[in-house]
Short mmCIF file of C-alpha atoms and ligand atoms in Angstrom, two decimals:
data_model
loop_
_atom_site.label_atom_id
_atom_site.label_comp_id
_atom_site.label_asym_id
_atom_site.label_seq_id
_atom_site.Cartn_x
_atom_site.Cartn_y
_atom_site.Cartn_z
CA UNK H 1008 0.00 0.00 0.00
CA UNK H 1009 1.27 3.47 -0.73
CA UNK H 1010 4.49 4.64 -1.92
CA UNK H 1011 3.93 4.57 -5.67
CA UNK H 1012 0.87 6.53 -5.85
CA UNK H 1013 2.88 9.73 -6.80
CA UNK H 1014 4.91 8.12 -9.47
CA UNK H 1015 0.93 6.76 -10.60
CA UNK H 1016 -2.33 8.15 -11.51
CA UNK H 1017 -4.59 6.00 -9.64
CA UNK H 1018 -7.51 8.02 -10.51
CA UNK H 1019 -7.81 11.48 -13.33
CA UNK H 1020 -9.55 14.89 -12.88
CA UNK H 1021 -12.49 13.35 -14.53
CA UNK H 1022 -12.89 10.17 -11.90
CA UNK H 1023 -11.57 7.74 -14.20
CA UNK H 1024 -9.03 4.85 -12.53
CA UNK H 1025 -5.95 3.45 -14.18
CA UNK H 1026 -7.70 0.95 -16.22
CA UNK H 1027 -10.45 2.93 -17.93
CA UNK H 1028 -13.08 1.77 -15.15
CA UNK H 1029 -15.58 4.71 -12.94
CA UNK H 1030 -15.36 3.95 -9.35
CA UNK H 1031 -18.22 2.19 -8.58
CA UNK H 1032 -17.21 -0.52 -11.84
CA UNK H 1033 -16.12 -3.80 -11.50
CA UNK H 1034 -13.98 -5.29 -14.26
CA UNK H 1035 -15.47 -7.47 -16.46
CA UNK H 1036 -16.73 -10.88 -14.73
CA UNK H 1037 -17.50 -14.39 -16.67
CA UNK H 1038 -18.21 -17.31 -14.91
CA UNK H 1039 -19.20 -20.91 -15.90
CA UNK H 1040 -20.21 -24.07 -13.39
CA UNK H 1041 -18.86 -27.55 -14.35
CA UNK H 1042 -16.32 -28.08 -17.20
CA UNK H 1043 -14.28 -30.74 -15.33
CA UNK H 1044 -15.43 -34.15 -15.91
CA UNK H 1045 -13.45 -36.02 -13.04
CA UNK H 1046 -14.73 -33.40 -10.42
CA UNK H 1047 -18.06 -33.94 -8.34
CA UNK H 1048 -18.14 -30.11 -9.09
CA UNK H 1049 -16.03 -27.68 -10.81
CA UNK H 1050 -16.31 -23.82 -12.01
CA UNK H 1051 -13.86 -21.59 -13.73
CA UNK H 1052 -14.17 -17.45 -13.61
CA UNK H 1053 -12.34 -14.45 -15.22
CA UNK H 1054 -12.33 -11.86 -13.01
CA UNK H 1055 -10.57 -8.59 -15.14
CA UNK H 1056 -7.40 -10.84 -16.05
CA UNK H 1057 -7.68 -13.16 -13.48
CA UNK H 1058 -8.04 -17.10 -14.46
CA UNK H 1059 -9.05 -19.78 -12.30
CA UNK H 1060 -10.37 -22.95 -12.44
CA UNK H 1061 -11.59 -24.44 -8.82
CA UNK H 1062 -12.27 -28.31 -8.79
CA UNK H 1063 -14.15 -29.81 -5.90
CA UNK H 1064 -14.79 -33.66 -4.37
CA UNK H 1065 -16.53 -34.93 -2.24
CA UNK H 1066 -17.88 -35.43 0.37
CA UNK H 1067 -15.72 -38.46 0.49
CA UNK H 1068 -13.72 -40.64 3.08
CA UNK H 1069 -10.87 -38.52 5.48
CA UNK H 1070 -7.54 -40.06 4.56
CA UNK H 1071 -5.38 -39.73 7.11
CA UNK H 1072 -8.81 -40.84 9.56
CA UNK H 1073 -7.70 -39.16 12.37
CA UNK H 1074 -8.65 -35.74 11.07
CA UNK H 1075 -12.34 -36.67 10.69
CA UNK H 1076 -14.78 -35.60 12.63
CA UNK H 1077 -17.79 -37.70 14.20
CA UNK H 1078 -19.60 -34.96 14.59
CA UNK H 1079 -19.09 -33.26 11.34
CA UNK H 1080 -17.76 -32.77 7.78
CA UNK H 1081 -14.71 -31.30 7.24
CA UNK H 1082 -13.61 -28.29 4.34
CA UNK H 1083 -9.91 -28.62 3.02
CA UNK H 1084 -9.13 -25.87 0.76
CA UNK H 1085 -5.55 -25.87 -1.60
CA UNK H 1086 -5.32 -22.67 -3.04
CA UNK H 1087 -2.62 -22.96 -5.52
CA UNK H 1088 -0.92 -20.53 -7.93
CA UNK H 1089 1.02 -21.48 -11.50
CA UNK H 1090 4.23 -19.97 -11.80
CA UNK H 1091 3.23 -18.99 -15.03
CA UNK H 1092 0.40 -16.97 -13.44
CA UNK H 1093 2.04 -13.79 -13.18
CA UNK H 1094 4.78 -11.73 -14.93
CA UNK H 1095 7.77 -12.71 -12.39
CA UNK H 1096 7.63 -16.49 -12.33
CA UNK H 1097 6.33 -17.40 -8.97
CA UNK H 1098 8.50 -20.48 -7.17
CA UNK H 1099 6.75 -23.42 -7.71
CA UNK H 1100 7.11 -24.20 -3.51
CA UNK H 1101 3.73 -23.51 -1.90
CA UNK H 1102 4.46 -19.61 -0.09
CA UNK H 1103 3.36 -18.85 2.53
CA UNK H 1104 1.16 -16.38 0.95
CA UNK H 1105 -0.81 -19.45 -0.86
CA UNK H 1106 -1.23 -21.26 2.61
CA UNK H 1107 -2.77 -17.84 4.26
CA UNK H 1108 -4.97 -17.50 1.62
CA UNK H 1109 -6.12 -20.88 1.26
CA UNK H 1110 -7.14 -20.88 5.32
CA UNK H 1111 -9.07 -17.38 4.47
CA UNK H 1112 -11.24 -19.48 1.83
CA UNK H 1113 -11.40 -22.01 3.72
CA UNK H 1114 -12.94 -20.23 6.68
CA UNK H 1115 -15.01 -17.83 4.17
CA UNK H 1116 -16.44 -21.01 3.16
CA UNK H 1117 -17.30 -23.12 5.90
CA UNK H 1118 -20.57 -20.87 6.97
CA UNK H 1119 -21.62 -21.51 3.96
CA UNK H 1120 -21.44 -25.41 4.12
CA UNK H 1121 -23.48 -27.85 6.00
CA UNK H 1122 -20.93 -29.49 6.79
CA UNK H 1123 -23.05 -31.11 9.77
CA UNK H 1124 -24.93 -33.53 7.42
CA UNK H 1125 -21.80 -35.40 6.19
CA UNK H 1126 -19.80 -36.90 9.23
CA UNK H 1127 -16.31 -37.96 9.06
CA UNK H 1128 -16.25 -36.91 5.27
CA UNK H 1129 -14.23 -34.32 3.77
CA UNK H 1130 -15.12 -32.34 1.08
CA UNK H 1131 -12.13 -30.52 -0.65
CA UNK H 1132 -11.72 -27.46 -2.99
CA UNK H 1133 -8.48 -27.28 -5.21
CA UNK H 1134 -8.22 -23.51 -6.35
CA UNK H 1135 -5.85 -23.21 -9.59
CA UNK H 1136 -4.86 -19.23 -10.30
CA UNK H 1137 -3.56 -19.49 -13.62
CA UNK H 1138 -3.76 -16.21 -14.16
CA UNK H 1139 -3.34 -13.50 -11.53
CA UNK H 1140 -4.21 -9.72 -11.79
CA UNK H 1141 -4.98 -8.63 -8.25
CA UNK H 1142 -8.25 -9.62 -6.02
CA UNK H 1143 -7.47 -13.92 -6.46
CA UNK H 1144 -9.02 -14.78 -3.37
CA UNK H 1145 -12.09 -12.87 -3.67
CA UNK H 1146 -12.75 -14.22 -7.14
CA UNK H 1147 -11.85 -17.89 -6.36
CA UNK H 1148 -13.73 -17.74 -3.41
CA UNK H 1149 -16.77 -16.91 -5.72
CA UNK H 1150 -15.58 -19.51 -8.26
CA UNK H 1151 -15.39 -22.26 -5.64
CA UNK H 1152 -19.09 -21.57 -3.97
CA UNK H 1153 -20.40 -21.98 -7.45
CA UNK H 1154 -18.25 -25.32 -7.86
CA UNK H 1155 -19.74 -26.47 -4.61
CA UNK H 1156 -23.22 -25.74 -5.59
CA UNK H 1157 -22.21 -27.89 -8.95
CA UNK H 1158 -21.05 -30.60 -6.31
CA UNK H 1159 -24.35 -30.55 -5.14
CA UNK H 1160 -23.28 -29.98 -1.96
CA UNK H 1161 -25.98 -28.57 0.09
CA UNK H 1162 -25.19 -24.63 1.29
CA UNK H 1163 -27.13 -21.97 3.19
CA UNK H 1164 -26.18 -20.04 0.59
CA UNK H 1165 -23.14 -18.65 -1.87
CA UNK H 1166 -20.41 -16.63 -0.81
CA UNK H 1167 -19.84 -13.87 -3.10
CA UNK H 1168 -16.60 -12.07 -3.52
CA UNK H 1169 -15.32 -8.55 -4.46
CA UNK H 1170 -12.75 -6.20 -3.17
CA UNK H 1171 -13.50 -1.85 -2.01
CA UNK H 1172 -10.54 -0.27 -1.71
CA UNK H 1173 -8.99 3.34 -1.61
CA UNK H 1174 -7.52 4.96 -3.98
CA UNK H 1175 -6.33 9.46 -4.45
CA UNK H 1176 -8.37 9.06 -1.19
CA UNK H 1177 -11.77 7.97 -3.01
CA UNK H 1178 -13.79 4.61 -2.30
CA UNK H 1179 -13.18 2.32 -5.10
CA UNK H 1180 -15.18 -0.71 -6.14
CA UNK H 1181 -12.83 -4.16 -7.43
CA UNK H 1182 -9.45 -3.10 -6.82
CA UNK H 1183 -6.70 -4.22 -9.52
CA UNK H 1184 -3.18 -5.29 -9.26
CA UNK H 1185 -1.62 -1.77 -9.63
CA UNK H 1186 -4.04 -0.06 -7.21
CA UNK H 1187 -3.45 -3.08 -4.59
CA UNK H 1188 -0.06 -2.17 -5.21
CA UNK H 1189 -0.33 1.49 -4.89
CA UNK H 1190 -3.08 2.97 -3.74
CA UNK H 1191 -4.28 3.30 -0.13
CA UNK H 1192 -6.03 0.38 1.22
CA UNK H 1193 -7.54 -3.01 -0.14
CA UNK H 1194 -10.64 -4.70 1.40
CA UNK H 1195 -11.56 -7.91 0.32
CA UNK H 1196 -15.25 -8.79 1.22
CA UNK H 1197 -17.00 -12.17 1.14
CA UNK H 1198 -20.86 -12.17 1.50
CA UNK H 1199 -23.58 -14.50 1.66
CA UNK H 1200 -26.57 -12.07 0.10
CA UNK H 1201 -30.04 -14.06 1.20
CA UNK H 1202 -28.75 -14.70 4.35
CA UNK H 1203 -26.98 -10.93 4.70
CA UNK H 1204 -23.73 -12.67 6.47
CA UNK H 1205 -20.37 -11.16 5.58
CA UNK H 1206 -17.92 -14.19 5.86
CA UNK H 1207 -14.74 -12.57 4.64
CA UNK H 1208 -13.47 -9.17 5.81
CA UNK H 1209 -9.73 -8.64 5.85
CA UNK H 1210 -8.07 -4.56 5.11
CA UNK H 1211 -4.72 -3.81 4.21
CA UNK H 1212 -4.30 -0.53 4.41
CA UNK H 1213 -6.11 2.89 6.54
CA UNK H 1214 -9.14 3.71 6.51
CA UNK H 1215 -11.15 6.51 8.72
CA UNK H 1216 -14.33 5.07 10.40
CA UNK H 1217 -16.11 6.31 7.52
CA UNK H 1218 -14.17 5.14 4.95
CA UNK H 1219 -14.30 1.48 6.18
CA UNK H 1220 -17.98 2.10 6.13
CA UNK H 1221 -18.43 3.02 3.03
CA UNK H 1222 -16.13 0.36 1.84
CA UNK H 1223 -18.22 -2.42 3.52
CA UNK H 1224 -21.43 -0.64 1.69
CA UNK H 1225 -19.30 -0.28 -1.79
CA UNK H 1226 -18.16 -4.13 -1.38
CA UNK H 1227 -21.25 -5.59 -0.46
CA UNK H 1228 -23.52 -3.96 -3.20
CA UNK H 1229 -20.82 -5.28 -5.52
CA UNK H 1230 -21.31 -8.64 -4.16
CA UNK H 1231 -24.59 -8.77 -5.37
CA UNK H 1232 -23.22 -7.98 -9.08
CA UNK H 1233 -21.20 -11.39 -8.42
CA UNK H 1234 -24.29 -13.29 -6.83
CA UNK H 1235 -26.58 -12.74 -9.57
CA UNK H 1236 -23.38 -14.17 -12.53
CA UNK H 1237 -23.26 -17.07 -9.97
CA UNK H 1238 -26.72 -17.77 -9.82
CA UNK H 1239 -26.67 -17.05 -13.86
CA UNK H 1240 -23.51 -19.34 -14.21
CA UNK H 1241 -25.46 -22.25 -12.68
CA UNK H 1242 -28.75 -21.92 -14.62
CA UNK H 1243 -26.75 -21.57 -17.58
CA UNK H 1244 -25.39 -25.04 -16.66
CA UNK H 1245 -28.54 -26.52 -15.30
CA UNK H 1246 -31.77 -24.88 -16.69
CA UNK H 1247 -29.59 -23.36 -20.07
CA UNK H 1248 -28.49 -24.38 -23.74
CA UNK H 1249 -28.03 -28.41 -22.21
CA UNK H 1250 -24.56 -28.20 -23.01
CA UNK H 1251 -21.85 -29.88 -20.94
N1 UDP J 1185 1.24 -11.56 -7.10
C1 UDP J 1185 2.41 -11.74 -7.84
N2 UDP J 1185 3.30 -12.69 -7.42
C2 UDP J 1185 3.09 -13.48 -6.32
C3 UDP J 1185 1.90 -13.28 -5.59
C4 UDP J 1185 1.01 -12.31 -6.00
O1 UDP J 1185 2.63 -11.05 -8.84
O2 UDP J 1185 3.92 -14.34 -5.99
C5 UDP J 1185 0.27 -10.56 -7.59
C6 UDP J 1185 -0.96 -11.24 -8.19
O3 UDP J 1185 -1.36 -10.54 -9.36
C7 UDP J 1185 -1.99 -11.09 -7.09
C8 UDP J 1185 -1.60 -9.72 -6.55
O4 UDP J 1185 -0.19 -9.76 -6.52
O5 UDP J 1185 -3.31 -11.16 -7.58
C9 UDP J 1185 -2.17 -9.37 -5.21
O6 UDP J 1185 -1.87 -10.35 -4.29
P1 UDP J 1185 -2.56 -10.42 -2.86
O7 UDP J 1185 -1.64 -11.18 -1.96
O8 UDP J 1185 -3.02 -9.07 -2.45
O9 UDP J 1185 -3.85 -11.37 -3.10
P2 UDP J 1185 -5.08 -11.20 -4.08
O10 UDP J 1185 -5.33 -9.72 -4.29
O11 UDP J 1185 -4.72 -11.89 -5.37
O12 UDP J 1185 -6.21 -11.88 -3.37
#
């Protein structure tokens, strides 16, 4: 956050942002359910440039047994970048940055799940980035509720994804690489919209207590944007054309 923002005009005298968007615009959002045949459920979004496929199985048997639960299902998440996802090859060794944001999914997720109807079963998400341009987790975390639904995995609900930020101290909506980079703060938001539970909140970055306000309002409505191409992704699949 910060630093760069002289050198870079995050936002011109006529309220446009780097990339030709207004501030209240997401970039441009396609998402389709299913596409991978040896998945139970699958899903693959572009988010602006961001690619990623999310597979999901299950709910299936706990190998190593001791981490099942008799009470309950369990959620394992992989998050898991290419090192061809981004313009400096990124070390094939998980990072620590792929582990963090694999336990934020994870844990974005799990309201969402009822897990309580599938004892000592696991259900896991593999989350492949292979291409990254800023806001990965919030658009695999959308990505991978829409390959759970697929899974037929019963939810309370989808998690929807999106990013408010700050940038030439304005509220943005879906913040890119280069404003992640260097503007002033970065909020990624998950929300569940029928039940009106935010699941993911984490801010790097300053806000005042208005600011983060407005940010929550600003991430939220967009949200909804992602709910309803969710929702459309699935009926596509399900209700649509009949292909796949
Ligand atoms: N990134 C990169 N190399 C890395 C990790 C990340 O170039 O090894 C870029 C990538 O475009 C990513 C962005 O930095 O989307 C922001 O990463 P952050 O950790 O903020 O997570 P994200 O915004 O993707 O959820």
């Amino acid at each position: 956050m910060g630093g760069r923002e002289a050198t870079m005009v995050l936002l011109d005298e006529n309220g446009i942002r780097c990339d030709g968007r207004k501030v209240d615009e997401p970039r441009r959002i396609m998402i389709k359910a299913g596409g991978l045949k040896n998945a139970d459920g699958s899903a693959y979004i572009e988010f602006g440039e961001n690619k990623i496929l999310v597979g999901v199985f299950g709910p299936r048997d706990v190998h190593p047994k001791h981490m099942s639960n008799t009470d309950t299902g369990i959620l394992r998440v992989r998050y898991h970048m290419e090192p061809f996802s981004v313009g400096e090859r990124k070390n094939p060794a998980p990072s620590r940055r792929e582990i963090e944001i694999s336990k934020v999914i994870k844990e974005a997720l799990e309201p969402a799940v009822m897990l309580e109807k599938f004892p000592r079963t696991a259900v896991d998400v593999y989350i492949e980035v292979l291409q990254a341009d800023g806001g990965t987790r919030c658009a695999a975390l959308s990505a991978a509720s829409v390959a759970l639904a697929d899974a037929g995995i019963p939810m309370r609900d989808m998690v929807a994804a999106i990013a408010a930020g700050k940038v030439a101290d304005t509220v943005i909506l879906d913040v890119n690489n280069e404003e992640d980079q260097a503007g002033q703060a970065d909020m990624p938001i998950g929300y569940m919209p029928s039940v009106e539970k935010i699941t993911l909140l984490q801010l790097d970055g300053v806000l005042t207590p208005e600011e983060y306000k407005k940010c929550v309002e600003v991430g939220v409505n967009g949200c909804k944007i992602v709910y309803d191409l969710q929702k459309k992704a699935l009926n596509d699949k399900y209700f649509g054309s009949g292909e796949d």
